[in-house]
mmCIF file of C-alpha atoms and ligand atoms in Angstrom:
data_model
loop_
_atom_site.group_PDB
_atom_site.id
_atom_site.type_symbol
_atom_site.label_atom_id
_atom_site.label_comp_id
_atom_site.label_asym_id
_atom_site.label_seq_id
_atom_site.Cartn_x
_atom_site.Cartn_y
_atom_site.Cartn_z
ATOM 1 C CA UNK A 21 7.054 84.105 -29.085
ATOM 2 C CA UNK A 22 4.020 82.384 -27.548
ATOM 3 C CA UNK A 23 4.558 80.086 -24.765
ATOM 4 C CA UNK A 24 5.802 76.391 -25.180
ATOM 5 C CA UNK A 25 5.660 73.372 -22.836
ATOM 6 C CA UNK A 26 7.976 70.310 -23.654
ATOM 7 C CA UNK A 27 7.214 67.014 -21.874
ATOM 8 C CA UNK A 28 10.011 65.697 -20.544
ATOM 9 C CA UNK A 29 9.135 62.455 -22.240
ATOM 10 C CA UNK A 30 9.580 60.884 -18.782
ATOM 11 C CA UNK A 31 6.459 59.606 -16.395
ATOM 12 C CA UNK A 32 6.795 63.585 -14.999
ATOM 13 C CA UNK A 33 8.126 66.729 -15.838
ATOM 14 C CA UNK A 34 7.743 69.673 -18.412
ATOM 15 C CA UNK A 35 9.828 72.546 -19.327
ATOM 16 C CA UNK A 36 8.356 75.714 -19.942
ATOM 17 C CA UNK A 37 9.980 77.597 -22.777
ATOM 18 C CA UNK A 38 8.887 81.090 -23.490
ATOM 19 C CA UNK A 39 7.945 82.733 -19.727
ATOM 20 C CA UNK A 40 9.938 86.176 -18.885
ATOM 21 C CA UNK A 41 9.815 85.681 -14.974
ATOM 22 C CA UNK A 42 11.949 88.682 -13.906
ATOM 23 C CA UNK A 43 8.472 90.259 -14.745
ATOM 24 C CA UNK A 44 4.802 89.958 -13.496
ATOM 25 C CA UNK A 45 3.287 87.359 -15.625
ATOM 26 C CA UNK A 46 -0.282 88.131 -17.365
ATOM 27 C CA UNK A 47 -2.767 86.451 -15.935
ATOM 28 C CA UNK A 48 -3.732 84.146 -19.168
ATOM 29 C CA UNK A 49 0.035 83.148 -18.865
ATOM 30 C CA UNK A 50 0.119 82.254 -15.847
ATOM 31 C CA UNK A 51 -2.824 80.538 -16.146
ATOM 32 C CA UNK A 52 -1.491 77.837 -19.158
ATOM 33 C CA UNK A 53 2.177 77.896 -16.292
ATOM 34 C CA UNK A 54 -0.298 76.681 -13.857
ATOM 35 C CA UNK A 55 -2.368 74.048 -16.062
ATOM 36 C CA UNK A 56 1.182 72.505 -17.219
ATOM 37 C CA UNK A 57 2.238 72.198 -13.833
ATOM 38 C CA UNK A 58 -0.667 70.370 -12.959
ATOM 39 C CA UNK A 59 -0.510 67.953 -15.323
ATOM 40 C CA UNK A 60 3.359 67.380 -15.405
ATOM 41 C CA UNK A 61 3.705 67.752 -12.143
ATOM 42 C CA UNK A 62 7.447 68.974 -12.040
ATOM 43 C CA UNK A 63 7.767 72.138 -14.772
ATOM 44 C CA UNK A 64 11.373 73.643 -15.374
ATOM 45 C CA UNK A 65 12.254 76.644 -16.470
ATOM 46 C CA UNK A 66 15.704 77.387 -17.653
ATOM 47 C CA UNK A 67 18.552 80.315 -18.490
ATOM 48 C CA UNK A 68 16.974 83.124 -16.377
ATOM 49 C CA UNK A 69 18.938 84.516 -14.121
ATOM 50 C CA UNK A 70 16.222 85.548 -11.637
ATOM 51 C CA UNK A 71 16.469 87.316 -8.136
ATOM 52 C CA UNK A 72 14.748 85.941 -4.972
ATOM 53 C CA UNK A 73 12.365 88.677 -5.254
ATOM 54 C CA UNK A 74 11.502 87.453 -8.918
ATOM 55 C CA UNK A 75 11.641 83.900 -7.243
ATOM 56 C CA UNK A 76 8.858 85.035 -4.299
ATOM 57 C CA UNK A 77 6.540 86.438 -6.504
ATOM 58 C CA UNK A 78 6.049 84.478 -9.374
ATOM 59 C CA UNK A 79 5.985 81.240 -6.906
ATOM 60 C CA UNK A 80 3.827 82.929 -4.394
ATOM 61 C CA UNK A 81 1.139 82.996 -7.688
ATOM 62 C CA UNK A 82 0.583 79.370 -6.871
ATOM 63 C CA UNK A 83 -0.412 80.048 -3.191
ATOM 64 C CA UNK A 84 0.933 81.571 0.360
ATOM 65 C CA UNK A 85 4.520 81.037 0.707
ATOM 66 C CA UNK A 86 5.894 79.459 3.947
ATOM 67 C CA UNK A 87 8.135 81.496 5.913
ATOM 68 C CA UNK A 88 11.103 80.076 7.856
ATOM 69 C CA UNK A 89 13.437 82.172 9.983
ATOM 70 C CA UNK A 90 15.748 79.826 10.963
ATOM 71 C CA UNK A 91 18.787 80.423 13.490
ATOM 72 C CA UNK A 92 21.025 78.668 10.646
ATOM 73 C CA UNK A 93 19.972 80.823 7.850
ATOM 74 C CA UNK A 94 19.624 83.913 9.383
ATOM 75 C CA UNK A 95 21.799 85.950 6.690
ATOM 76 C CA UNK A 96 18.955 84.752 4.296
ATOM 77 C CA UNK A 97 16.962 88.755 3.485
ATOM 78 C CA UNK A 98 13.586 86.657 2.664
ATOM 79 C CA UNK A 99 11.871 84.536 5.166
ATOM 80 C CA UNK A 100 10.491 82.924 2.252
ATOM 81 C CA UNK A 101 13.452 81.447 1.184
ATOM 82 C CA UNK A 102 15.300 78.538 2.060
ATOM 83 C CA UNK A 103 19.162 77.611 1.349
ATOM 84 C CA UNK A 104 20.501 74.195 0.232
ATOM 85 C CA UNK A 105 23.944 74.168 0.018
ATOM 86 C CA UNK A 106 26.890 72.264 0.516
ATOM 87 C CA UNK A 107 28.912 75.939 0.838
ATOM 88 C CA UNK A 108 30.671 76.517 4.152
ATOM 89 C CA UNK A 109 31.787 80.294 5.667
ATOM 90 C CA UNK A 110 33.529 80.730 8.501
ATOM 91 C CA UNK A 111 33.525 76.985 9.306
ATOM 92 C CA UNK A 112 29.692 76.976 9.089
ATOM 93 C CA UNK A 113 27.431 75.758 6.492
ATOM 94 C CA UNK A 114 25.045 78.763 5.080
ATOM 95 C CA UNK A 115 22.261 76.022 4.093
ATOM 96 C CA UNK A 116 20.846 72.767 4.184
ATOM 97 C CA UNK A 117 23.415 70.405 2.743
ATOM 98 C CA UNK A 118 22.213 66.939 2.881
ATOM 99 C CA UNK A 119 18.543 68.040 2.150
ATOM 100 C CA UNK A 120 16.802 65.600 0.380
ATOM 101 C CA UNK A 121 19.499 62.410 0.817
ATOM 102 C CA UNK A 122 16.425 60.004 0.814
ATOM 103 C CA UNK A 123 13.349 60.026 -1.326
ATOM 104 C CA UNK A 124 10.549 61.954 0.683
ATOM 105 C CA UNK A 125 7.951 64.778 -0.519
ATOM 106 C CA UNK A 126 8.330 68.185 1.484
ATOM 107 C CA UNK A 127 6.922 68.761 4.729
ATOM 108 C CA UNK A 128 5.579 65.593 5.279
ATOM 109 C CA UNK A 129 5.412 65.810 9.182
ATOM 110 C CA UNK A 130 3.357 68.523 8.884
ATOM 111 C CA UNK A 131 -0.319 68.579 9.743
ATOM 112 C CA UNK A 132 -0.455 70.853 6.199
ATOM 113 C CA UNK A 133 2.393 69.683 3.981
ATOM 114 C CA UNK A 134 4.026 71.703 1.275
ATOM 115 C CA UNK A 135 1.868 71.338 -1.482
ATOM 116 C CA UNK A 136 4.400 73.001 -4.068
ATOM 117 C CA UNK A 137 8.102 73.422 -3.650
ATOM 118 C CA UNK A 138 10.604 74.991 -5.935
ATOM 119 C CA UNK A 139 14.393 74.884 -6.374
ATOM 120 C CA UNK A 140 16.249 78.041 -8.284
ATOM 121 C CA UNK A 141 20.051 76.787 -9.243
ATOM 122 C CA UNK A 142 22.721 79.881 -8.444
ATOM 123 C CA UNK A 143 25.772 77.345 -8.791
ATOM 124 C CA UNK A 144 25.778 73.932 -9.850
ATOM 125 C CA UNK A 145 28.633 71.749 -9.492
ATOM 126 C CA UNK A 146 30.606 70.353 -12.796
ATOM 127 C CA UNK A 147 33.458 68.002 -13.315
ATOM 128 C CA UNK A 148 34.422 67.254 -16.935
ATOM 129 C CA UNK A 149 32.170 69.154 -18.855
ATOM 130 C CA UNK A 150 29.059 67.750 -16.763
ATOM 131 C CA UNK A 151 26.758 68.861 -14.111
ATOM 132 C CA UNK A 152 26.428 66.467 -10.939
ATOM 133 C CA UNK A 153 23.938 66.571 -8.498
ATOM 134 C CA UNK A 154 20.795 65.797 -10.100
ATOM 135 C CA UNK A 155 17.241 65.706 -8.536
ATOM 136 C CA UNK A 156 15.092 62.883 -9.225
ATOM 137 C CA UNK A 157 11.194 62.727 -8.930
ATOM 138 C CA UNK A 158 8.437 60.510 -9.017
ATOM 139 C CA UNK A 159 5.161 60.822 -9.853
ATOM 140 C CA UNK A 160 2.859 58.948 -7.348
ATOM 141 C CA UNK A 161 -0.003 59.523 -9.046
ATOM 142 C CA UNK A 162 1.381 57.361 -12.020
ATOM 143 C CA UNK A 163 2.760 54.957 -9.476
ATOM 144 C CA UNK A 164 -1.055 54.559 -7.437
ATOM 145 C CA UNK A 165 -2.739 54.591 -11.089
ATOM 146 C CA UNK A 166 -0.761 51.361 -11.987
ATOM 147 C CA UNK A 167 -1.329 49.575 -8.730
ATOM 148 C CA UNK A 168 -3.488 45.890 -9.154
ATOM 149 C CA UNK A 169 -6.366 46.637 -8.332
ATOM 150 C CA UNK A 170 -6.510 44.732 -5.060
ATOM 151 C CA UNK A 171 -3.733 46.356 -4.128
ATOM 152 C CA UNK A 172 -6.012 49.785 -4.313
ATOM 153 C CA UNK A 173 -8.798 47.977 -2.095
ATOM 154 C CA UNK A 174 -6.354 47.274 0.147
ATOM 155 C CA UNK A 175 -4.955 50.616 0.702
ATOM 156 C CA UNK A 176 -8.645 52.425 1.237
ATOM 157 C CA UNK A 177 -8.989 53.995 4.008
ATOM 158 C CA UNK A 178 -5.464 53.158 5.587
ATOM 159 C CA UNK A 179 -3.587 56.210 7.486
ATOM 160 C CA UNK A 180 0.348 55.971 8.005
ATOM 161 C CA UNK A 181 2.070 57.829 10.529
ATOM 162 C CA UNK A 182 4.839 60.425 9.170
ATOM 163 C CA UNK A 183 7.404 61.143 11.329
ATOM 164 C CA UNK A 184 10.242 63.696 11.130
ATOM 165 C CA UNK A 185 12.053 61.720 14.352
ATOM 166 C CA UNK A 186 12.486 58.571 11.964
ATOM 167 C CA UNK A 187 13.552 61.089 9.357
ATOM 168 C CA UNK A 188 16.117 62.523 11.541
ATOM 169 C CA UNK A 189 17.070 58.479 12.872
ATOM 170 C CA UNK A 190 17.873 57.691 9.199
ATOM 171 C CA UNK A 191 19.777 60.676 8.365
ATOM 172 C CA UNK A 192 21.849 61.012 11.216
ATOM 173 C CA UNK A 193 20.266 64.785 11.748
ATOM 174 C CA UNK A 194 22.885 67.030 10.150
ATOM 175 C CA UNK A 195 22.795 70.382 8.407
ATOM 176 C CA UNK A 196 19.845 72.693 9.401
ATOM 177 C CA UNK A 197 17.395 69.353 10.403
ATOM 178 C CA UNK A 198 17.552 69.853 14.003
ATOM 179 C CA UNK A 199 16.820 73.675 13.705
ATOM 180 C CA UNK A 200 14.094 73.226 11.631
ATOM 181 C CA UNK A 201 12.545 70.396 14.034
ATOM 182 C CA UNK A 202 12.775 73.209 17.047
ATOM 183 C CA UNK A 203 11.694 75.904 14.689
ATOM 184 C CA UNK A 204 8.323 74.509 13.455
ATOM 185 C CA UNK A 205 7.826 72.705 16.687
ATOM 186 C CA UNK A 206 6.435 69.917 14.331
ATOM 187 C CA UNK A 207 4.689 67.081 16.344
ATOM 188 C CA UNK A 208 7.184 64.287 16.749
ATOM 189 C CA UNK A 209 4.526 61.941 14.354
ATOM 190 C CA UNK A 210 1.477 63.226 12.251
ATOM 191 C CA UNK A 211 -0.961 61.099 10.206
ATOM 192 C CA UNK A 212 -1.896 61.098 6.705
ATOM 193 C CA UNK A 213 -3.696 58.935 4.381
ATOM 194 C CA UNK A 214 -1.769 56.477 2.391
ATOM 195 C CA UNK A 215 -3.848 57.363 -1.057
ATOM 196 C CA UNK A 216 -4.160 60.773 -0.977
ATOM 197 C CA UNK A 217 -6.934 62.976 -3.368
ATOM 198 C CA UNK A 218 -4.816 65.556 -4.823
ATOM 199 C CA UNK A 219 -6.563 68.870 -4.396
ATOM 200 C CA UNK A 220 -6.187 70.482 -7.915
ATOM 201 C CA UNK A 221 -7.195 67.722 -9.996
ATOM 202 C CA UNK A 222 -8.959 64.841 -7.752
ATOM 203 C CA UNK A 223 -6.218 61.967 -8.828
ATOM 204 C CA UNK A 224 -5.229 60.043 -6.213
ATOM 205 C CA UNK A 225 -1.288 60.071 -5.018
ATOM 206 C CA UNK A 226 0.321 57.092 -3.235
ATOM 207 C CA UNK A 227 1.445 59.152 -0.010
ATOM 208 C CA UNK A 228 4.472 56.700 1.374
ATOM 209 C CA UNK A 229 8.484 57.640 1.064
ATOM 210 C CA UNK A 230 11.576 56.361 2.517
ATOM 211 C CA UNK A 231 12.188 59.534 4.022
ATOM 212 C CA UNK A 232 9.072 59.820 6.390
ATOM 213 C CA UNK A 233 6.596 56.898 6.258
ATOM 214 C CA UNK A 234 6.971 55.404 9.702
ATOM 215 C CA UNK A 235 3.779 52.938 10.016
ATOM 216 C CA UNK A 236 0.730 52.376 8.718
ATOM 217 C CA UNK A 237 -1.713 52.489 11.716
ATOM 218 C CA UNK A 238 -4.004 49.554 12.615
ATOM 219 C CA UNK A 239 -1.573 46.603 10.747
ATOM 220 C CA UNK A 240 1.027 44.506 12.537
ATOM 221 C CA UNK A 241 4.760 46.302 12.533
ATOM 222 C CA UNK A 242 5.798 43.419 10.311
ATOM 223 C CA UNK A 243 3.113 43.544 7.715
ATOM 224 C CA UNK A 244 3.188 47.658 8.422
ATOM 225 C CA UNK A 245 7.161 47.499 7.486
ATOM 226 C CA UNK A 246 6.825 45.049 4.746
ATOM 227 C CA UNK A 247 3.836 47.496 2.816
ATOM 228 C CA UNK A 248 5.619 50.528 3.298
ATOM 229 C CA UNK A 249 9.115 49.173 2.114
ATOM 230 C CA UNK A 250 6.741 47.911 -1.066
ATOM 231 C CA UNK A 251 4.716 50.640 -2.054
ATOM 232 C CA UNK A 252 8.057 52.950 -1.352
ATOM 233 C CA UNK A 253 10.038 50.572 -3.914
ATOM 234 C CA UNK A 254 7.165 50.603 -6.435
ATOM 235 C CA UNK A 255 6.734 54.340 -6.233
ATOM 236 C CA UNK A 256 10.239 55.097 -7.860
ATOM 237 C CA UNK A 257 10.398 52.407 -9.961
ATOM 238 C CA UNK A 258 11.778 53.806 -13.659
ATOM 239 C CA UNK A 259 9.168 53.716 -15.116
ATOM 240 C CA UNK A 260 7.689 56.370 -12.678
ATOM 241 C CA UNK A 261 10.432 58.802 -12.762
ATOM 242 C CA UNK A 262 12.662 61.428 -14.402
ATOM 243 C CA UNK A 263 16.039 63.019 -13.503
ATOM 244 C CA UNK A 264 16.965 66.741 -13.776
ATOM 245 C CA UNK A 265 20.161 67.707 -14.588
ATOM 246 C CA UNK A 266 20.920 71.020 -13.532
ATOM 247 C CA UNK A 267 21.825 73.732 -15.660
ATOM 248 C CA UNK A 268 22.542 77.085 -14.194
ATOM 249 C CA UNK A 269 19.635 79.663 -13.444
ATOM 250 C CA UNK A 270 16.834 76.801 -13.662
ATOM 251 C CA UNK A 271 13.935 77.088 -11.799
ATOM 252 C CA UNK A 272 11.705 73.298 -11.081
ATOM 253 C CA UNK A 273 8.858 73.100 -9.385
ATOM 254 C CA UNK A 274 7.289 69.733 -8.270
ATOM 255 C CA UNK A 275 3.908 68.607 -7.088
ATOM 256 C CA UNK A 276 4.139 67.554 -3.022
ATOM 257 C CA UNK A 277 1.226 65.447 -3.420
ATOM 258 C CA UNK A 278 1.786 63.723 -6.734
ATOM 259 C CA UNK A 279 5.602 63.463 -6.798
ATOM 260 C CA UNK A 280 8.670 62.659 -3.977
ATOM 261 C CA UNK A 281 11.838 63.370 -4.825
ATOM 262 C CA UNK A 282 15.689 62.554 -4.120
ATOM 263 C CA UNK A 283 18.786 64.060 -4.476
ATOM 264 C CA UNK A 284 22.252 63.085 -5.597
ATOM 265 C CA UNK A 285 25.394 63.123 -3.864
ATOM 266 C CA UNK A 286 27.596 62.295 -6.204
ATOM 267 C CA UNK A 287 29.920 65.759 -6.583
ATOM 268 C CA UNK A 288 33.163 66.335 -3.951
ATOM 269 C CA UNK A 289 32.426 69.117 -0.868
ATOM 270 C CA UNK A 290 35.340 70.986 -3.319
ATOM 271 C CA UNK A 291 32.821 71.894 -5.875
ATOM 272 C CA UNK A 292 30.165 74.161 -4.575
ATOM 273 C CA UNK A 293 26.197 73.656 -5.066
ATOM 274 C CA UNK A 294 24.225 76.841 -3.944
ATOM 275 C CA UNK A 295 19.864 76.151 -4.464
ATOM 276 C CA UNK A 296 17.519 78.778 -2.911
ATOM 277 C CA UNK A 297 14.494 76.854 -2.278
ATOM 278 C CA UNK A 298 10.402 78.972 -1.967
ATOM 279 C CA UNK A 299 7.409 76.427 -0.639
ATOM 280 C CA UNK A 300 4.025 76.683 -1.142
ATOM 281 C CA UNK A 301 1.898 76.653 1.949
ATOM 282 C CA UNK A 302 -0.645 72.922 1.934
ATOM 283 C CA UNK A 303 -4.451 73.069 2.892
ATOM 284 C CA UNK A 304 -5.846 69.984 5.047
ATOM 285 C CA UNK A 305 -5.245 67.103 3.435
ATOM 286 C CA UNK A 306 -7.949 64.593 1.944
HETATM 287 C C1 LIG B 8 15.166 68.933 -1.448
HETATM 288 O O1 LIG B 8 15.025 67.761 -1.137
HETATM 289 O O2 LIG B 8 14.329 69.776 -1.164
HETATM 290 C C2 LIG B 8 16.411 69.353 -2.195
HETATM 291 C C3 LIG B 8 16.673 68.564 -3.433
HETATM 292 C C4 LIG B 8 17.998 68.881 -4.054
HETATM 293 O O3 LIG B 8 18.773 69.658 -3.503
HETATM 294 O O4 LIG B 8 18.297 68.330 -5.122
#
């Protein structure tokens, strides 16, 4: 059987029916895996019940994977991977467990950020013949491309300041957060452009979230808080977004330019979530 994509029939997302990835991939398959990601922007692939080594290197096709030894996760084999997980042993959590609590895109506070992240289920939580904690995304390239137009004059040429310090002020810091701010040594604040020019495919990506988006430099802190708190509303508006429900052994992948996404508390600390998480390195950002 040939390769299939299926639109989500949301703003985002594709599922990619068809793709053995506990093997290398040819390189014309890989190739059509690649042009549907690009253009859906989150691709999902689902029922294979792949290893982190299958995990590394069909992700690390899409670029150089980031490598994170932290103290937290140090029972993790691959550097590459990252744990989000609400599991405990011995009193301590083995992963990130509030990861992703407000909307944000990956890495933000970087000088590089994530430009592709991607999130393998190994349990999923399920109460009454359901699965809870879904991940929502939304694409901000749909979300710039219906902007009024004098909103889009208005954003030219604006930078906002990302900060993981507000991030951590919002959150309250928990799980691995801290670790990871001492690991990376990130710069307390970084600057981006608000409209970014995706690298891939030249569209431009509303670059504002919840999560990180501190100020926008050069405006009044009023008229700064007032733009972010609107573009950040428009971004996810419905219209803008799909859901994943989580099955078992799927595998998304989203955009970190031309989506943010959120995740959903809404399954008891009894029922155990266990995600094993491989980023792909960013480039300077335009
Ligand atoms: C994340 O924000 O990277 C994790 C999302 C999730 O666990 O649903």
């Amino acid at each position: 059987m040939g390769l299939q994509i299926r639109p989500s029939g949301s703003a985002l997302g594709a599922e990619i029916i068809g793709a053995d990835l506990t093997r290398a991939l040819d390189d014309a398959t890989f190739a059509q895996i690649r042009a549907a990601f690009y253009q859906h922007e989150v691709i999902y692939i689902r029922g294979q019940a792949l290893s982190d080594e299958d995990q590394i290197r069909f992700t690390a096709r899409f670029g150089a994977l980031r490598q994170l030894r932290l103290a937290s996760q140090s029972h993790v084999a691959h550097a590459e991977i990252f744990v989000v997980s609400n599991i405990r042993k011995d009193g301590k959590p083995i992963g990130s467990y509030d990861a992703g609590s407000l909307w944000h895109t990956d890495g933000a506070y970087l000088a590089n950020p994530h430009a592709i992240s991607a999130l393998r289920a190994l349990e999923v939580p399920a109460q009454d013949g359901r699965t809870l904690g879904d991940t929502q995304f939304a694409s901000v390239s749909a979300a710039y491309d219906a902007l009024p137009q004098a909103m889009k004059h208005r954003l030219e040429g604006l930078q906002a300041v990302q900060s993981f310090e507000q991030h951590l002020a919002k959150t309250g810091g928990g799980g691995v957060k801290k670790d990871i701010y001492s690991t990376v040594k990130a710069a307390a604040e970084v600057m981006h452009p608000l409209v970014r020019v995706h690298p891939v495919n030249g569209r431009k990506c509303l670059y504002v979230t919840e999560g990180y988006t501190a100020r926008i430099v050069g405006l009044p802190e009023d008229e700064s808080r007032d733009l972010i708190a609107e573009l950040a509303a428009h971004c996810i508006k419905p219209a803008f977004t799909y859901r994943h429900n989580w099955q078992q052994h799927d595998l998304v992948m989203w955009d970190d330019c031309s989506t943010q996404h959120k995740a959903t508390f809404d399954y008891p600390a009894s029922l155990p979530r266990l995600m094993h998480r491989t980023t792909v390195v960013g480039g300077t950002l335009h």
